[in-house]
Amino acid sequence: MATLLGIDQCKLVELPVIHNPQGNLTFIEAERHIPFQIARVYYLYDVPEGAVRGGHAHRELEQLILPIGGSFDIVLDDGSERKRVVLDQPRVGLYLPRLIWRELENFSAGAFCLVLASAPYDESDYYRDYAEFRAAVGA
Ligand code: TYD
Protein backbone atom coordinates (compact mmCIF):
# COMPACT_ATOMS: atom_id res chain seq x y z
CA MET A 1 0.00 0.00 0.00
CA ALA A 2 1.05 3.64 -0.30
CA THR A 3 3.79 4.48 2.18
CA LEU A 4 1.86 7.69 2.87
CA LEU A 5 -0.45 5.71 5.13
CA GLY A 6 1.67 2.85 6.45
CA ILE A 7 3.19 1.95 9.78
CA ASP A 8 6.04 4.34 9.05
CA GLN A 9 3.61 7.19 9.60
CA CYS A 10 3.07 6.08 13.22
CA LYS A 11 5.47 8.27 15.14
CA LEU A 12 6.70 8.39 18.69
CA VAL A 13 6.12 11.95 19.91
CA GLU A 14 8.46 13.23 22.58
CA LEU A 15 6.62 15.89 24.55
CA PRO A 16 8.14 18.75 26.51
CA VAL A 17 8.77 18.31 30.23
CA ILE A 18 9.01 21.14 32.72
CA HIS A 19 11.15 19.59 35.43
CA ASN A 20 10.59 20.75 38.98
CA PRO A 21 11.68 19.28 42.31
CA GLN A 22 7.96 19.35 43.21
CA GLY A 23 7.09 17.19 40.20
CA ASN A 24 7.26 17.19 36.42
CA LEU A 25 4.79 18.78 34.03
CA THR A 26 4.17 17.76 30.41
CA PHE A 27 1.89 19.59 27.99
CA ILE A 28 0.50 19.02 24.51
CA GLU A 29 -0.58 21.69 22.07
CA ALA A 30 -2.69 20.81 19.04
CA GLU A 31 -0.96 21.38 15.71
CA ARG A 32 2.35 21.95 17.49
CA HIS A 33 3.09 18.57 19.07
CA ILE A 34 0.43 16.66 17.15
CA PRO A 35 -0.75 17.33 13.59
CA PHE A 36 -4.47 17.65 14.37
CA GLN A 37 -6.98 19.64 16.38
CA ILE A 38 -8.17 17.80 19.48
CA ALA A 39 -11.89 17.07 19.33
CA ARG A 40 -12.05 14.35 21.99
CA VAL A 41 -10.12 13.01 24.96
CA TYR A 42 -10.70 9.59 26.50
CA TYR A 43 -8.78 7.31 28.79
CA LEU A 44 -8.51 3.67 29.74
CA TYR A 45 -7.95 2.59 33.33
CA ASP A 46 -8.68 -0.38 35.61
CA VAL A 47 -7.55 -2.61 32.73
CA PRO A 48 -7.39 -6.17 34.08
CA GLU A 49 -4.27 -8.28 33.70
CA GLY A 50 -4.14 -9.98 30.31
CA ALA A 51 -6.78 -7.74 28.71
CA VAL A 52 -6.44 -6.71 25.07
CA ARG A 53 -8.03 -3.44 23.95
CA GLY A 54 -8.39 -2.00 20.47
CA GLY A 55 -8.73 -4.58 17.75
CA HIS A 56 -9.86 -2.06 15.19
CA ALA A 57 -8.75 0.63 12.74
CA HIS A 58 -10.24 3.98 11.84
CA ARG A 59 -11.23 5.30 8.45
CA GLU A 60 -10.36 8.93 9.20
CA LEU A 61 -9.52 9.33 12.89
CA GLU A 62 -6.04 10.38 14.00
CA GLN A 63 -4.94 9.83 17.60
CA LEU A 64 -2.16 10.37 20.08
CA ILE A 65 -1.91 7.54 22.60
CA LEU A 66 -0.09 8.27 25.85
CA PRO A 67 0.90 6.10 28.81
CA ILE A 68 0.30 8.72 31.49
CA GLY A 69 0.72 6.04 34.14
CA GLY A 70 2.40 2.64 33.92
CA SER A 71 3.03 0.99 30.59
CA PHE A 72 1.46 -1.03 27.80
CA ASP A 73 2.27 -2.28 24.31
CA ILE A 74 0.63 -1.30 21.04
CA VAL A 75 0.74 -3.75 18.16
CA LEU A 76 0.42 -1.81 14.90
CA ASP A 77 -0.66 -3.30 11.60
CA ASP A 78 -1.15 -1.47 8.30
CA GLY A 79 -2.32 -4.55 6.44
CA SER A 80 1.11 -5.59 5.25
CA GLU A 81 3.43 -4.98 8.20
CA ARG A 82 3.13 -5.51 11.97
CA LYS A 83 5.15 -3.82 14.66
CA ARG A 84 5.09 -3.74 18.47
CA VAL A 85 5.72 -0.46 20.28
CA VAL A 86 6.21 -0.30 24.05
CA LEU A 87 4.88 2.86 25.67
CA ASP A 88 6.30 3.35 29.15
CA GLN A 89 7.11 7.04 29.60
CA PRO A 90 4.43 9.69 30.29
CA ARG A 91 6.28 12.15 28.07
CA VAL A 92 6.40 9.87 25.00
CA GLY A 93 3.21 9.20 23.07
CA LEU A 94 2.46 7.42 19.84
CA TYR A 95 0.80 9.25 16.96
CA LEU A 96 -1.48 7.05 14.86
CA PRO A 97 -2.72 8.24 11.47
CA ARG A 98 -5.83 6.82 9.86
CA LEU A 99 -6.00 3.21 8.63
CA ILE A 100 -3.82 1.54 11.24
CA TRP A 101 -5.11 -1.60 12.91
CA ARG A 102 -4.06 -1.55 16.57
CA GLU A 103 -4.16 -3.79 19.60
CA LEU A 104 -3.25 -2.56 23.08
CA GLU A 105 -2.02 -5.21 25.48
CA ASN A 106 0.42 -6.05 28.25
CA PHE A 107 -0.94 -3.30 30.51
CA SER A 108 0.96 -2.91 33.76
CA ALA A 109 -1.12 -2.89 36.95
CA GLY A 110 -2.76 0.51 37.42
CA ALA A 111 -1.80 1.78 33.95
CA PHE A 112 -3.55 4.81 32.48
CA CYS A 113 -3.85 5.22 28.72
CA LEU A 114 -4.80 8.72 27.59
CA VAL A 115 -6.02 9.19 24.01
CA LEU A 116 -6.34 12.49 22.15
CA ALA A 117 -8.50 12.13 19.08
CA SER A 118 -9.15 14.30 16.03
CA ALA A 119 -12.93 13.77 15.95
CA PRO A 120 -15.86 12.94 18.22
CA TYR A 121 -16.81 9.30 18.68
CA ASP A 122 -18.37 7.87 15.52
CA GLU A 123 -18.92 4.13 15.25
CA SER A 124 -19.13 4.39 11.44
CA ASP A 125 -15.47 5.48 11.40
CA TYR A 126 -14.37 2.04 12.75
CA TYR A 127 -13.18 -1.03 10.91
CA ARG A 128 -13.84 -3.75 13.48
CA ASP A 129 -13.39 -6.63 11.07
CA TYR A 130 -9.76 -7.36 10.21
CA ALA A 131 -10.55 -8.90 6.81
CA GLU A 132 -12.60 -5.83 5.88
CA PHE A 133 -9.74 -3.59 6.99
CA ARG A 134 -7.22 -5.51 4.92
CA ALA A 135 -9.45 -5.33 1.88
CA ALA A 136 -9.90 -1.57 2.40
CA VAL A 137 -6.13 -0.93 2.44
CA GLY A 138 -5.59 -3.18 -0.55
CA ALA A 139 -3.52 -5.74 1.37
P1 TYD B 1 -13.49 0.97 21.66
O1 TYD B 1 -13.03 2.14 20.85
O2 TYD B 1 -13.77 -0.31 20.92
O3 TYD B 1 -12.47 0.68 22.86
P2 TYD B 1 -10.98 0.09 22.83
O4 TYD B 1 -10.39 0.34 21.49
O5 TYD B 1 -10.29 0.81 23.93
O6 TYD B 1 -11.04 -1.36 23.15
O7 TYD B 1 -14.78 1.42 22.46
C1 TYD B 1 -15.37 0.58 23.45
C2 TYD B 1 -16.82 1.01 23.62
O8 TYD B 1 -16.88 2.35 24.11
C3 TYD B 1 -17.62 0.98 22.33
O9 TYD B 1 -18.92 0.51 22.64
C4 TYD B 1 -17.72 2.43 21.92
C5 TYD B 1 -17.63 3.19 23.22
N1 TYD B 1 -16.94 4.48 23.09
C6 TYD B 1 -17.67 5.64 23.19
O10 TYD B 1 -18.90 5.65 23.38
N2 TYD B 1 -16.99 6.85 23.07
C7 TYD B 1 -15.66 6.90 22.85
O11 TYD B 1 -15.08 8.02 22.74
C8 TYD B 1 -14.92 5.68 22.73
C9 TYD B 1 -13.45 5.68 22.49
C10 TYD B 1 -15.62 4.48 22.86
PDB file of N, CA and C and ligand atoms in Angstrom, residues 40 42 44 53-54 56 121 123 126 128, ligand 1:
ATOM      1  N   ARG A  40     -11.577  15.309  20.976  1.00  0.00           N
ATOM      2  CA  ARG A  40     -12.050  14.350  21.994  1.00  0.00           C
ATOM      3  C   ARG A  40     -10.869  13.842  22.797  1.00  0.00           C
ATOM      4  N   TYR A  42     -10.177  10.679  25.676  1.00  0.00           N
ATOM      5  CA  TYR A  42     -10.699   9.592  26.502  1.00  0.00           C
ATOM      6  C   TYR A  42      -9.542   8.835  27.126  1.00  0.00           C
ATOM      7  N   LEU A  44      -8.288   5.046  29.281  1.00  0.00           N
ATOM      8  CA  LEU A  44      -8.512   3.669  29.737  1.00  0.00           C
ATOM      9  C   LEU A  44      -7.835   3.505  31.084  1.00  0.00           C
ATOM     10  N   ARG A  53      -7.119  -4.485  24.416  1.00  0.00           N
ATOM     11  CA  ARG A  53      -8.028  -3.439  23.947  1.00  0.00           C
ATOM     12  C   ARG A  53      -7.743  -3.149  22.477  1.00  0.00           C
ATOM     13  N   GLY A  54      -8.586  -2.314  21.888  1.00  0.00           N
ATOM     14  CA  GLY A  54      -8.390  -1.998  20.470  1.00  0.00           C
ATOM     15  C   GLY A  54      -8.974  -3.113  19.634  1.00  0.00           C
ATOM     16  N   HIS A  56      -9.112  -2.794  16.213  1.00  0.00           N
ATOM     17  CA  HIS A  56      -9.856  -2.064  15.188  1.00  0.00           C
ATOM     18  C   HIS A  56      -8.934  -1.061  14.504  1.00  0.00           C
ATOM     19  N   TYR A 121     -16.546  10.736  18.869  1.00  0.00           N
ATOM     20  CA  TYR A 121     -16.809   9.305  18.675  1.00  0.00           C
ATOM     21  C   TYR A 121     -17.816   9.098  17.546  1.00  0.00           C
ATOM     22  N   GLU A 123     -19.097   5.564  15.499  1.00  0.00           N
ATOM     23  CA  GLU A 123     -18.921   4.128  15.246  1.00  0.00           C
ATOM     24  C   GLU A 123     -18.717   3.843  13.753  1.00  0.00           C
ATOM     25  N   TYR A 126     -15.159   3.219  12.353  1.00  0.00           N
ATOM     26  CA  TYR A 126     -14.366   2.044  12.745  1.00  0.00           C
ATOM     27  C   TYR A 126     -14.369   0.960  11.657  1.00  0.00           C
ATOM     28  N   ARG A 128     -13.974  -2.813  12.362  1.00  0.00           N
ATOM     29  CA  ARG A 128     -13.837  -3.755  13.476  1.00  0.00           C
ATOM     30  C   ARG A 128     -13.587  -5.173  12.976  1.00  0.00           C
TER      31      ARG A 128
HETATM   32  P1  TYD B   1     -13.492   0.969  21.662  1.00  0.00           P
HETATM   33  O1  TYD B   1     -13.026   2.135  20.855  1.00  0.00           O
HETATM   34  O2  TYD B   1     -13.772  -0.308  20.922  1.00  0.00           O
HETATM   35  O3  TYD B   1     -12.472   0.684  22.856  1.00  0.00           O
HETATM   36  P2  TYD B   1     -10.976   0.087  22.828  1.00  0.00           P
HETATM   37  O4  TYD B   1     -10.391   0.338  21.492  1.00  0.00           O
HETATM   38  O5  TYD B   1     -10.286   0.807  23.925  1.00  0.00           O
HETATM   39  O6  TYD B   1     -11.038  -1.360  23.150  1.00  0.00           O
HETATM   40  O7  TYD B   1     -14.777   1.419  22.460  1.00  0.00           O
HETATM   41  C1  TYD B   1     -15.371   0.582  23.449  1.00  0.00           C
HETATM   42  C2  TYD B   1     -16.818   1.010  23.617  1.00  0.00           C
HETATM   43  O8  TYD B   1     -16.885   2.347  24.109  1.00  0.00           O
HETATM   44  C3  TYD B   1     -17.619   0.985  22.328  1.00  0.00           C
HETATM   45  O9  TYD B   1     -18.923   0.512  22.641  1.00  0.00           O
HETATM   46  C4  TYD B   1     -17.718   2.429  21.918  1.00  0.00           C
HETATM   47  C5  TYD B   1     -17.634   3.185  23.224  1.00  0.00           C
HETATM   48  N1  TYD B   1     -16.938   4.478  23.087  1.00  0.00           N
HETATM   49  C6  TYD B   1     -17.665   5.645  23.185  1.00  0.00           C
HETATM   50  O10 TYD B   1     -18.897   5.648  23.383  1.00  0.00           O
HETATM   51  N2  TYD B   1     -16.994   6.847  23.071  1.00  0.00           N
HETATM   52  C7  TYD B   1     -15.661   6.897  22.853  1.00  0.00           C
HETATM   53  O11 TYD B   1     -15.077   8.018  22.743  1.00  0.00           O
HETATM   54  C8  TYD B   1     -14.921   5.676  22.733  1.00  0.00           C
HETATM   55  C9  TYD B   1     -13.448   5.676  22.489  1.00  0.00           C
HETATM   56  C10 TYD B   1     -15.619   4.484  22.859  1.00  0.00           C
END
